[in-house]
Coordinates of C-alpha atoms and ligand atoms in Angstrom, one line a residue:
X1 CA 26.2 161.7 166.4
X2 CA 28.7 158.8 166.4
X3 CA 27.5 157.6 169.8
X4 CA 23.9 157.8 168.7
X5 CA 24.7 155.7 165.7
X6 CA 26.5 153.1 167.7
X7 CA 23.7 152.8 170.3
X8 CA 21.2 152.5 167.5
X9 CA 23.4 149.9 165.9
X10 CA 23.6 147.9 169.2
X11 CA 19.8 148.2 169.5
X12 CA 19.3 146.7 166.1
X13 CA 21.8 143.9 166.7
X14 CA 20.0 143.0 169.9
X15 CA 16.7 143.3 168.2
X16 CA 17.8 141.1 165.3
X17 CA 19.6 138.6 167.4
X18 CA 16.4 137.9 169.3
X19 CA 14.4 137.9 166.1
X20 CA 16.8 135.4 164.6
X21 CA 16.9 133.3 167.7
X22 CA 13.1 133.1 167.4
X23 CA 13.6 132.2 163.7
X24 CA 15.9 129.4 164.6
X25 CA 13.4 128.1 167.1
X26 CA 10.8 128.1 164.4
X27 CA 13.1 126.0 162.3
X28 CA 13.6 123.5 165.0
X29 CA 9.9 123.0 164.8
X30 CA 9.6 122.0 168.4
X31 CA 10.5 125.2 170.1
X32 CA 8.1 124.8 173.0
X33 CA 10.2 121.8 174.1
X34 CA 13.3 123.9 174.4
X35 CA 14.0 124.7 178.0
X36 CA 16.5 127.4 177.9
X37 CA 14.2 130.2 176.8
X38 CA 10.9 131.2 178.3
X39 CA 8.4 131.1 175.5
X40 CA 4.9 132.5 175.9
X41 CA 3.0 130.8 173.2
X42 CA 0.4 130.8 171.9
X43 CA -0.9 133.8 173.8
X44 CA 1.6 135.9 171.8
X45 CA 0.5 134.8 168.4
X46 CA 0.9 137.5 165.9
X47 CA -1.7 137.2 163.2
X48 CA -0.5 140.1 161.1
X49 CA 2.2 142.6 160.8
X50 CA 0.1 145.4 162.2
X51 CA 1.0 144.5 165.8
X52 CA 4.6 143.9 164.9
X53 CA 7.6 146.0 165.8
X54 CA 9.7 144.4 163.2
X55 CA 9.1 142.8 159.9
X56 CA 11.6 140.1 158.9
X57 CA 11.5 138.8 155.4
X58 CA 13.1 135.4 154.6
X59 CA 14.2 136.0 151.0
X60 CA 14.2 132.2 150.5
X61 CA 13.4 129.3 152.7
X62 CA 16.8 128.1 153.7
X63 CA 17.3 124.6 152.5
X64 CA 13.6 124.7 151.3
X65 CA 12.5 124.1 154.9
X66 CA 8.8 124.5 155.3
X67 CA 8.7 125.4 159.0
X68 CA 5.6 127.5 159.9
X69 CA 6.1 131.2 160.1
X70 CA 2.8 132.3 161.5
X71 CA 3.8 132.0 165.2
X72 CA 5.9 134.6 166.9
X73 CA 6.9 133.6 170.4
X74 CA 8.1 136.5 172.6
X75 CA 11.2 135.5 174.5
X76 CA 12.9 138.0 176.9
X77 CA 10.3 140.7 176.4
X78 CA 11.6 141.0 172.9
X79 CA 10.1 143.2 170.3
X80 CA 7.4 141.5 168.4
X81 CA 8.5 140.4 165.0
X82 CA 6.5 139.4 162.0
X83 CA 8.2 136.8 159.8
X84 CA 7.2 136.2 156.3
X85 CA 8.5 134.7 153.1
X86 CA 6.2 136.7 150.9
X87 CA 8.3 139.1 148.9
X88 CA 5.6 141.6 148.5
X89 CA 6.7 142.7 152.0
X90 CA 10.1 143.7 150.7
X91 CA 9.4 147.4 150.6
X92 CA 8.4 147.4 154.2
X93 CA 10.7 144.8 155.7
X94 CA 13.1 146.0 158.4
X95 CA 15.4 143.1 157.7
X96 CA 15.8 140.6 154.9
X97 CA 17.5 137.3 155.6
X98 CA 19.5 136.2 152.6
X99 CA 20.6 132.5 152.6
X100 CA 23.8 132.4 150.6
X101 CA 23.4 129.0 149.1
X102 CA 20.0 130.0 147.6
X103 CA 21.2 133.1 145.8
X104 CA 24.9 132.7 145.1
X105 CA 24.5 131.4 141.6
X106 CA 23.4 134.7 140.2
X107 CA 23.0 138.3 141.2
X108 CA 19.5 138.2 139.8
X109 CA 18.5 136.0 142.7
X110 CA 19.3 138.7 145.2
X111 CA 16.8 141.4 146.3
X112 CA 17.1 144.2 143.8
X113 CA 18.4 147.6 144.7
X114 CA 17.6 150.3 145.6
X115 CA 16.7 148.9 148.9
X116 CA 14.2 150.6 151.2
X117 CA 15.8 153.1 153.5
X118 CA 16.9 151.7 156.9
X119 CA 16.5 148.1 155.8
X120 CA 19.1 145.6 156.9
X121 CA 20.3 142.8 154.7
X122 CA 21.4 139.8 156.8
X123 CA 23.7 137.4 155.2
X124 CA 23.0 133.8 156.4
X125 CA 25.5 131.0 155.7
X126 CA 26.3 127.7 157.3
X127 CA 28.7 126.3 154.8
X128 CA 32.5 126.7 155.1
X129 CA 34.2 129.1 152.6
X130 CA 35.3 126.1 150.6
X131 CA 31.6 125.4 149.8
X132 CA 30.3 128.9 149.7
X133 CA 30.9 130.1 146.1
X134 CA 30.8 133.7 144.9
X135 CA 31.4 135.4 148.2
X136 CA 32.5 138.5 146.4
X137 CA 28.9 139.0 145.2
X138 CA 28.0 140.2 148.6
X139 CA 30.6 142.9 148.8
X140 CA 29.1 146.2 150.0
X141 CA 25.6 144.8 150.2
X142 CA 25.4 143.2 153.6
X143 CA 24.7 144.9 156.9
X144 CA 24.9 142.0 159.2
X145 CA 26.3 138.5 159.1
X146 CA 24.8 135.4 160.5
X147 CA 26.8 132.2 160.5
X148 CA 28.5 129.5 162.6
X149 CA 31.5 131.9 163.1
X150 CA 31.6 133.4 166.6
X151 CA 32.6 136.7 165.2
X152 CA 29.3 136.9 163.2
X153 CA 27.0 139.7 164.2
X154 CA 24.5 136.9 164.9
X155 CA 26.1 133.6 165.7
X156 CA 24.2 130.5 164.7
X157 CA 26.4 127.5 165.5
X158 CA 25.6 124.0 164.7
X159 CA 25.2 123.1 168.3
X160 CA 25.9 124.4 171.8
X161 CA 26.1 123.3 175.4
X162 CA 23.5 124.0 177.9
X163 CA 23.9 123.9 181.7
X164 CA 22.0 121.1 183.4
X165 CA 19.5 122.3 186.0
X166 CA 20.7 119.7 188.5
X167 CA 24.0 117.8 188.5
X168 CA 23.3 114.4 187.2
X169 CA 25.8 111.6 186.5
X170 CA 25.7 110.7 182.8
X171 CA 25.2 107.1 182.0
X172 CA 27.6 106.1 179.2
X173 CA 25.8 104.1 176.6
X174 CA 26.9 100.4 176.4
X175 CA 30.0 100.1 174.2
X176 CA 30.7 97.0 172.1
X177 CA 32.7 98.6 169.3
X178 CA 35.7 100.8 168.9
X179 CA 35.9 103.5 166.2
X180 CA 33.2 104.8 163.8
X181 CA 33.2 107.3 161.0
X182 CA 30.3 108.5 158.8
X183 CA 31.4 110.2 155.6
X184 CA 29.5 111.1 152.5
X185 CA 31.8 113.4 150.6
X186 CA 34.8 111.1 150.0
X187 CA 37.6 113.3 148.6
X188 CA 40.8 111.4 148.4
X189 CA 42.9 114.6 148.5
X190 CA 41.2 115.9 151.6
X191 CA 43.1 116.1 154.9
X192 CA 40.5 113.8 156.5
X193 CA 40.7 111.0 154.0
X194 CA 44.5 111.1 154.0
X195 CA 44.5 111.0 157.8
X196 CA 42.0 108.1 157.8
X197 CA 44.2 106.1 155.4
X198 CA 47.0 106.3 157.8
X199 CA 44.9 105.7 160.9
X200 CA 43.2 102.5 159.6
X201 CA 46.6 100.7 159.4
X202 CA 46.8 100.9 163.2
X203 CA 43.3 100.6 164.5
X204 CA 40.0 99.2 163.1
X205 CA 37.6 101.9 161.9
X206 CA 34.1 101.2 160.8
X207 CA 33.2 103.5 158.0
X208 CA 29.6 104.3 157.1
X209 CA 28.2 106.5 154.3
X210 CA 27.5 106.7 150.7
X211 CA 30.4 104.5 149.4
X212 CA 30.6 102.5 152.6
X213 CA 28.4 100.6 155.0
X214 CA 24.9 102.0 154.8
X215 CA 23.4 103.8 157.8
X216 CA 19.9 105.3 157.8
X217 CA 19.7 108.7 159.5
X218 CA 17.1 107.3 161.9
X219 CA 19.6 104.7 163.1
X220 CA 22.6 107.0 163.4
X221 CA 22.4 107.7 167.1
X222 CA 21.8 104.1 168.1
X223 CA 24.6 102.7 165.9
X224 CA 27.2 105.4 166.8
X225 CA 26.4 105.2 170.5
X226 CA 27.8 101.7 170.6
X227 CA 31.2 103.0 169.6
X228 CA 33.8 104.3 172.1
X229 CA 35.1 106.8 169.6
X230 CA 33.8 108.8 166.7
X231 CA 35.8 110.5 164.0
X232 CA 34.4 114.1 163.8
X233 CA 36.4 115.0 160.8
X234 CA 35.4 118.2 159.0
X235 CA 35.4 118.4 155.2
X236 CA 37.5 121.5 155.2
X237 CA 39.4 123.5 157.8
X238 CA 38.2 127.0 158.5
X239 CA 37.8 129.4 161.4
X240 CA 35.1 128.1 163.8
X241 CA 33.9 125.6 161.3
X242 CA 32.6 122.8 163.6
X243 CA 29.5 121.0 162.4
X244 CA 27.0 118.3 163.1
X245 CA 29.9 115.9 162.9
X246 CA 30.8 116.9 166.4
X247 CA 27.4 118.0 167.8
X248 CA 25.1 115.4 166.5
X249 CA 27.2 112.5 165.4
X250 CA 29.5 112.4 168.4
X251 CA 28.2 114.3 171.4
X252 CA 24.5 113.7 171.0
X253 CA 25.3 110.0 170.5
X254 CA 27.2 109.7 173.7
X255 CA 30.5 108.8 172.3
X256 CA 34.0 110.5 172.5
X257 CA 34.8 112.7 169.5
X258 CA 38.2 112.5 167.8
X259 CA 38.2 115.8 166.0
X260 CA 40.0 117.0 162.9
X261 CA 39.2 120.6 162.0
X262 CA 40.2 124.0 163.4
X263 CA 42.9 124.0 166.2
X264 CA 42.2 122.6 169.7
X265 CA 41.9 126.2 171.1
X266 CA 39.0 126.8 168.8
X267 CA 37.2 123.7 170.0
X268 CA 37.9 124.7 173.6
X269 CA 35.9 127.8 173.1
X270 CA 32.8 125.7 172.4
X271 CA 33.3 122.5 174.4
X272 CA 35.3 121.5 177.5
X273 CA 39.0 120.5 176.9
X274 CA 38.4 117.1 178.4
X275 CA 35.4 116.2 176.2
X276 CA 37.3 115.4 173.0
X277 CA 40.5 114.1 171.5
X278 CA 42.2 116.3 168.8
X279 CA 44.3 114.6 166.0
X280 CA 46.8 117.5 166.4
X281 CA 47.6 116.3 169.9
X282 CA 49.5 113.4 168.4
X283 CA 52.6 113.5 166.2
X284 CA 51.2 110.8 164.0
X285 CA 48.1 108.7 163.2
X286 CA 49.8 105.7 164.8
X287 CA 50.3 107.6 168.1
X288 CA 46.6 108.5 168.0
X289 CA 45.7 104.9 167.4
X290 CA 47.9 103.7 170.2
X291 CA 46.2 106.2 172.6
X292 CA 42.7 105.1 171.6
X293 CA 43.7 101.4 172.1
X294 CA 45.1 102.4 175.5
X295 CA 41.8 104.1 176.5
X296 CA 40.0 101.0 175.3
X297 CA 41.9 99.0 177.9
X298 CA 41.5 101.6 180.6
X299 CA 37.9 102.2 181.5
X300 CA 38.6 104.7 184.2
X301 CA 40.7 106.9 181.9
X302 CA 38.1 106.5 179.1
X303 CA 35.3 107.6 181.4
X304 CA 37.0 110.9 182.2
X305 CA 35.9 112.0 178.8
X306 CA 32.3 112.0 180.1
X307 CA 32.8 113.8 183.3
X308 CA 31.7 117.2 181.9
X309 CA 28.3 115.6 181.1
X310 CA 27.2 115.7 184.7
X311 CA 26.9 119.5 184.4
X312 CA 26.5 120.2 180.7
X313 CA 24.4 118.8 177.9
X314 CA 24.9 119.2 174.2
X315 CA 22.1 120.6 172.1
X316 CA 21.8 120.4 168.3
X317 CA 20.9 123.5 166.3
X318 CA 18.1 123.6 163.8
X319 CA 20.0 122.1 160.9
X320 CA 21.1 118.9 162.5
Ligands
NAG401 C1 23.3 148.6 154.8 O1 24.4 148.5 153.9 C2 24.2 149.2 152.7 C3 25.4 148.9 151.8 O2 26.6 149.2 152.5 C4 24.1 150.7 153.1 O3 23.9 151.5 151.9 C5 22.9 150.9 154.0 O4 22.9 152.2 154.4 C6 23.0 150.0 155.2 N1 21.8 150.0 156.0 C7 21.7 150.4 157.2 C8 20.3 150.3 157.8 O5 22.7 150.6 157.9
NAG402 C1 28.3 110.6 190.5 O1 29.3 109.7 190.5 C2 30.3 109.9 191.5 C3 31.4 108.9 191.3 O2 31.1 107.9 190.5 C4 29.7 109.8 192.9 O3 30.7 110.1 193.9 C5 28.6 110.9 193.0 O4 28.0 110.8 194.2 C6 27.6 110.7 191.9 N1 26.7 111.9 191.8 C7 25.4 111.8 191.7 C8 24.6 113.1 191.7 O5 24.8 110.7 191.5

């Protein structure tokens, strides 16, 4: 009995992981451009649930995103899944994806119990616990978790690395500036602002964001790529909480991230050890500043932070 249950469980996780992967590709809106997955589209268009093996209901549109739901690519010979945001499907849905931010203000926003037998509720969250209120509301309701944490049932990180098909030396974008930081949520008591306040006495940091120099999203990559270093400082420190501040702002802009967040060992589970500088590697902000200034004067040493890019490439997830 127990074994049966666990193989059934494994089956569902596999099933759902693939479904969710598909879902994430939907959200990226350009999934046919993604190379790492073989997508047979549009021959596998599912026009209705009648052909589907699994019905997945999005309880809300995460972040209000209006990505199309009427296409269901079929990677890896996956079961066919029918995605919908129409709640009249609730009684028949095999899984319901519940985006925490959209429901956490009130229990009334959750699907109502009793739930249909065999239905999985998937808790979806991309915020750190510091910005995910009312977590207790989910107690004893959720079957599967889906978040940036690697111990989620379905892991949906902010970005990841992809092997390059052929080894190819990376061309470092031209550098004319030293250190940049983009920050919107300026909280003077946060670890990152305190650290910055010490750092700026020892090295020049150009700060962009709401209360600083303005920087339009469309210019972000171009502007940041001209800097040798980027401060990928997370707003709060939590297990595996590594966001677009690393993936988009630093790695995808072709600069070297200086990270403040979970410990170095955590970052090393996601990216190579020689791809970033961790603030914890230094006893003080001044020591970090001295090291950055040293790298600035030593192109060979600086370029070592790009070596990994000849075999790997960073990819942003759907929300960045
Ligand atoms: C999902 O979790 C709820 C609450 O713990 C439980 O009652 C239900 O049986 C679970 N559903 C499945 C399909 O395991
Ligand atoms: C990459 O650069 C290294 C050293 O700069 C060189 O030895 C190597 O041949 C280059 N590889 C390719 C694929 O261009």
